[in-house]
PDB file of C-alpha atoms in Angstrom:
ATOM      1  CA  UNK A  19      80.789  93.632  87.921  1.00 59.00           C
ATOM      2  CA  UNK A  20      84.565  94.237  88.872  1.00 64.00           C
ATOM      3  CA  UNK A  21      85.398  93.563  85.594  1.00 71.00           C
ATOM      4  CA  UNK A  22      86.564  89.672  85.828  1.00 74.00           C
ATOM      5  CA  UNK A  23      85.861  87.603  82.551  1.00 75.00           C
ATOM      6  CA  UNK A  24      84.405  84.747  82.643  1.00 73.00           C
ATOM      7  CA  UNK A  25      82.945  82.052  79.794  1.00 73.00           C
ATOM      8  CA  UNK A  26      79.143  81.873  79.692  1.00 76.00           C
ATOM      9  CA  UNK A  27      77.734  78.394  79.743  1.00 73.00           C
ATOM     10  CA  UNK A  28      76.403  75.616  81.822  1.00 66.00           C
ATOM     11  CA  UNK A  29      79.305  74.799  82.980  1.00 62.00           C
ATOM     12  CA  UNK A  30      81.802  77.530  83.086  1.00 71.00           C
ATOM     13  CA  UNK A  31      86.063  76.867  82.919  1.00 80.00           C
ATOM     14  CA  UNK A  32      87.482  78.398  85.521  1.00 83.00           C
ATOM     15  CA  UNK A  33      90.332  80.696  84.581  1.00 87.00           C
ATOM     16  CA  UNK A  34      92.987  83.842  84.971  1.00 89.00           C
ATOM     17  CA  UNK A  35      94.800  86.080  83.493  1.00 89.00           C
ATOM     18  CA  UNK A  36      97.512  88.698  83.968  1.00 90.00           C
ATOM     19  CA  UNK A  37      99.789  89.989  82.661  1.00 88.00           C
ATOM     20  CA  UNK A  38     103.451  92.358  82.563  1.00 88.00           C
ATOM     21  CA  UNK A  39     105.094  94.494  81.012  1.00 84.00           C
ATOM     22  CA  UNK A  40     104.883  92.444  78.244  1.00 83.00           C
ATOM     23  CA  UNK A  41     104.453  89.234  79.095  1.00 84.00           C
ATOM     24  CA  UNK A  42     100.873  86.977  79.442  1.00 85.00           C
ATOM     25  CA  UNK A  43     100.152  84.241  81.195  1.00 85.00           C
ATOM     26  CA  UNK A  44      96.343  82.278  81.732  1.00 85.00           C
ATOM     27  CA  UNK A  45      95.477  79.423  84.664  1.00 84.00           C
ATOM     28  CA  UNK A  46      93.726  77.118  83.820  1.00 82.00           C
ATOM     29  CA  UNK A  47      91.985  74.892  86.741  1.00 80.00           C
ATOM     30  CA  UNK A  48      89.834  71.600  86.016  1.00 75.00           C
ATOM     31  CA  UNK A  49      88.188  69.390  88.816  1.00 77.00           C
ATOM     32  CA  UNK A  50      86.598  70.836  92.193  1.00 80.00           C
ATOM     33  CA  UNK A  51      88.323  74.018  91.494  1.00 79.00           C
ATOM     34  CA  UNK A  52      84.846  76.437  91.620  1.00 80.00           C
ATOM     35  CA  UNK A  53      87.300  79.879  90.515  1.00 85.00           C
ATOM     36  CA  UNK A  54      90.814  80.608  90.402  1.00 88.00           C
ATOM     37  CA  UNK A  55      93.644  83.827  90.362  1.00 91.00           C
ATOM     38  CA  UNK A  56      97.009  84.499  89.119  1.00 92.00           C
ATOM     39  CA  UNK A  57      99.183  87.331  89.189  1.00 93.00           C
ATOM     40  CA  UNK A  58     102.532  87.740  87.638  1.00 93.00           C
ATOM     41  CA  UNK A  59     104.770  89.712  88.167  1.00 94.00           C
ATOM     42  CA  UNK A  60     108.506  90.905  87.379  1.00 93.00           C
ATOM     43  CA  UNK A  61     110.842  90.752  89.476  1.00 93.00           C
ATOM     44  CA  UNK A  62     112.816  93.813  88.853  1.00 88.00           C
ATOM     45  CA  UNK A  63     114.934  95.302  92.116  1.00 84.00           C
ATOM     46  CA  UNK A  64     113.306  98.957  90.345  1.00 83.00           C
ATOM     47  CA  UNK A  65     110.289  98.063  91.223  1.00 78.00           C
ATOM     48  CA  UNK A  66     110.129  97.658  94.055  1.00 79.00           C
ATOM     49  CA  UNK A  67     108.384 100.814  95.949  1.00 80.00           C
ATOM     50  CA  UNK A  68     108.465 101.043  99.647  1.00 82.00           C
ATOM     51  CA  UNK A  69     105.704 103.477  99.680  1.00 85.00           C
ATOM     52  CA  UNK A  70     103.118 100.343  98.168  1.00 86.00           C
ATOM     53  CA  UNK A  71     104.748  98.548 101.072  1.00 89.00           C
ATOM     54  CA  UNK A  72     103.826 101.169 103.681  1.00 87.00           C
ATOM     55  CA  UNK A  73     100.448 101.865 102.531  1.00 85.00           C
ATOM     56  CA  UNK A  74      99.591  98.280 101.388  1.00 86.00           C
ATOM     57  CA  UNK A  75     100.686  95.543 103.493  1.00 88.00           C
ATOM     58  CA  UNK A  76      99.487  94.130 107.066  1.00 87.00           C
ATOM     59  CA  UNK A  77     102.289  94.289 109.748  1.00 90.00           C
ATOM     60  CA  UNK A  78     102.817  91.038 109.308  1.00 91.00           C
ATOM     61  CA  UNK A  79     103.548  91.485 105.683  1.00 90.00           C
ATOM     62  CA  UNK A  80     105.800  94.760 106.623  1.00 92.00           C
ATOM     63  CA  UNK A  81     107.769  91.575 109.169  1.00 94.00           C
ATOM     64  CA  UNK A  82     107.696  89.007 106.540  1.00 93.00           C
ATOM     65  CA  UNK A  83     109.292  91.370 103.754  1.00 93.00           C
ATOM     66  CA  UNK A  84     111.868  92.985 106.649  1.00 93.00           C
ATOM     67  CA  UNK A  85     112.998  88.989 107.757  1.00 94.00           C
ATOM     68  CA  UNK A  86     113.550  89.200 103.943  1.00 92.00           C
ATOM     69  CA  UNK A  87     116.209  92.147 104.069  1.00 90.00           C
ATOM     70  CA  UNK A  88     113.572  93.629 102.107  1.00 88.00           C
ATOM     71  CA  UNK A  89     114.276  91.086  98.837  1.00 92.00           C
ATOM     72  CA  UNK A  90     111.892  91.975  95.427  1.00 93.00           C
ATOM     73  CA  UNK A  91     111.474  88.173  95.360  1.00 93.00           C
ATOM     74  CA  UNK A  92     109.952  89.031  99.161  1.00 94.00           C
ATOM     75  CA  UNK A  93     108.208  92.230  97.461  1.00 95.00           C
ATOM     76  CA  UNK A  94     106.463  90.780  94.281  1.00 95.00           C
ATOM     77  CA  UNK A  95     105.907  87.143  96.207  1.00 95.00           C
ATOM     78  CA  UNK A  96     103.637  88.845  98.610  1.00 94.00           C
ATOM     79  CA  UNK A  97     101.826  91.046  96.088  1.00 93.00           C
ATOM     80  CA  UNK A  98     101.555  89.513  93.941  1.00 93.00           C
ATOM     81  CA  UNK A  99      99.610  86.909  96.799  1.00 92.00           C
ATOM     82  CA  UNK A 100      97.398  89.674  97.635  1.00 90.00           C
ATOM     83  CA  UNK A 101      96.450  90.226  93.600  1.00 90.00           C
ATOM     84  CA  UNK A 102      95.704  86.707  93.086  1.00 92.00           C
ATOM     85  CA  UNK A 103      94.145  86.380  96.340  1.00 89.00           C
ATOM     86  CA  UNK A 104      91.427  89.945  94.433  1.00 88.00           C
ATOM     87  CA  UNK A 105      90.799  88.367  91.417  1.00 89.00           C
ATOM     88  CA  UNK A 106      90.323  84.578  93.003  1.00 87.00           C
ATOM     89  CA  UNK A 107      86.789  85.879  93.431  1.00 75.00           C
ATOM     90  CA  UNK A 108      86.549  89.037  91.276  1.00 79.00           C
ATOM     91  CA  UNK A 109      85.561  91.258  94.145  1.00 75.00           C
ATOM     92  CA  UNK A 110      88.762  93.706  93.075  1.00 73.00           C
ATOM     93  CA  UNK A 111      91.703  94.520  95.228  1.00 73.00           C
ATOM     94  CA  UNK A 112      90.332  97.095  96.667  1.00 71.00           C
ATOM     95  CA  UNK A 113      88.357  94.174  98.955  1.00 69.00           C
ATOM     96  CA  UNK A 114      91.456  92.274  99.486  1.00 66.00           C
ATOM     97  CA  UNK A 115      94.199  95.260 100.236  1.00 67.00           C
ATOM     98  CA  UNK A 116      94.760  95.675 104.377  1.00 53.00           C
ATOM     99  CA  UNK A 117      93.634  91.990 104.302  1.00 58.00           C
ATOM    100  CA  UNK A 118      96.161  88.771 105.028  1.00 53.00           C
ATOM    101  CA  UNK A 119      95.980  86.848 101.956  1.00 47.00           C
ATOM    102  CA  UNK A 120      94.562  84.153 103.697  1.00 44.00           C
ATOM    103  CA  UNK A 121      92.213  85.628 104.562  1.00 48.00           C
ATOM    104  CA  UNK A 122      88.300  84.931 103.736  1.00 52.00           C
ATOM    105  CA  UNK A 123      85.117  82.827 105.112  1.00 61.00           C
ATOM    106  CA  UNK A 124      86.573  79.432 102.892  1.00 71.00           C
ATOM    107  CA  UNK A 125      90.065  78.428 103.229  1.00 78.00           C
ATOM    108  CA  UNK A 126      92.484  79.374 100.128  1.00 85.00           C
ATOM    109  CA  UNK A 127      95.731  78.519  98.773  1.00 86.00           C
ATOM    110  CA  UNK A 128      98.777  79.900  97.148  1.00 87.00           C
ATOM    111  CA  UNK A 129     100.316  78.032  94.752  1.00 85.00           C
ATOM    112  CA  UNK A 130     103.765  80.401  94.539  1.00 88.00           C
ATOM    113  CA  UNK A 131     106.866  79.717  91.905  1.00 86.00           C
ATOM    114  CA  UNK A 132     109.793  81.839  90.251  1.00 88.00           C
ATOM    115  CA  UNK A 133     110.029  81.281  86.590  1.00 85.00           C
ATOM    116  CA  UNK A 134     111.967  82.293  83.592  1.00 84.00           C
ATOM    117  CA  UNK A 135     110.183  84.254  79.905  1.00 78.00           C
ATOM    118  CA  UNK A 136     111.762  85.770  77.908  1.00 75.00           C
ATOM    119  CA  UNK A 137     114.865  87.098  79.214  1.00 82.00           C
ATOM    120  CA  UNK A 138     112.428  87.966  82.263  1.00 85.00           C
ATOM    121  CA  UNK A 139     112.088  86.215  86.179  1.00 90.00           C
ATOM    122  CA  UNK A 140     109.216  86.404  86.692  1.00 91.00           C
ATOM    123  CA  UNK A 141     106.914  85.933  90.147  1.00 94.00           C
ATOM    124  CA  UNK A 142     103.189  84.110  89.566  1.00 92.00           C
ATOM    125  CA  UNK A 143     101.143  83.853  92.811  1.00 93.00           C
ATOM    126  CA  UNK A 144      97.665  80.999  92.120  1.00 91.00           C
ATOM    127  CA  UNK A 145      95.001  81.341  94.414  1.00 91.00           C
ATOM    128  CA  UNK A 146      92.604  79.215  94.744  1.00 89.00           C
ATOM    129  CA  UNK A 147      90.342  77.282  97.073  1.00 87.00           C
ATOM    130  CA  UNK A 148      91.264  74.059  96.286  1.00 82.00           C
ATOM    131  CA  UNK A 149      94.447  73.155  97.968  1.00 76.00           C
ATOM    132  CA  UNK A 150      95.134  69.114  95.547  1.00 74.00           C
ATOM    133  CA  UNK A 151      94.661  69.156  91.947  1.00 72.00           C
ATOM    134  CA  UNK A 152      96.486  70.697  88.360  1.00 69.00           C
ATOM    135  CA  UNK A 153      96.324  74.217  87.594  1.00 66.00           C
ATOM    136  CA  UNK A 154      98.702  74.852  85.460  1.00 67.00           C
ATOM    137  CA  UNK A 155     100.370  78.085  83.443  1.00 65.00           C
ATOM    138  CA  UNK A 156      99.730  78.633  79.900  1.00 61.00           C
ATOM    139  CA  UNK A 157     102.402  81.806  78.709  1.00 57.00           C
ATOM    140  CA  UNK A 158     102.565  82.955  74.870  1.00 55.00           C
ATOM    141  CA  UNK A 159     105.676  81.121  74.747  1.00 54.00           C
ATOM    142  CA  UNK A 160     105.135  77.936  76.336  1.00 52.00           C
ATOM    143  CA  UNK A 161     103.582  76.287  79.501  1.00 47.00           C
ATOM    144  CA  UNK A 162     104.437  76.412  83.077  1.00 49.00           C
ATOM    145  CA  UNK A 163     103.730  74.262  85.728  1.00 44.00           C
TER     146      UNK A 163
END
């Protein structure tokens, strides 16, 4: 309904895709995962928008951003966590834009990493209801764990 892609069949494979400025990634899960959400963003000082912080971050997220000296890394860590949460169950960004990353009916686990691809720093966030099983992220050039 909100545009989340899926495989049709008896045993659908949980996956999520994301792209940012020419870089595309897909996360594929197995085991007990029923859904996952992935978001990637290029970490770019020029893309940090304080208007986004004021409009879309919760009070707790704003405080965390400020405590991290308003760094680009903290901005993209918070933003990608929100987007990966929105992609987790396909409700879309509007459903979680004013919510904490961990809110919802079931526990939500967010894994984040900063990586480099094509000489660009990338923040990746993966959101799941399962905390102890592997999720791999695939890009067009390499596997990122």
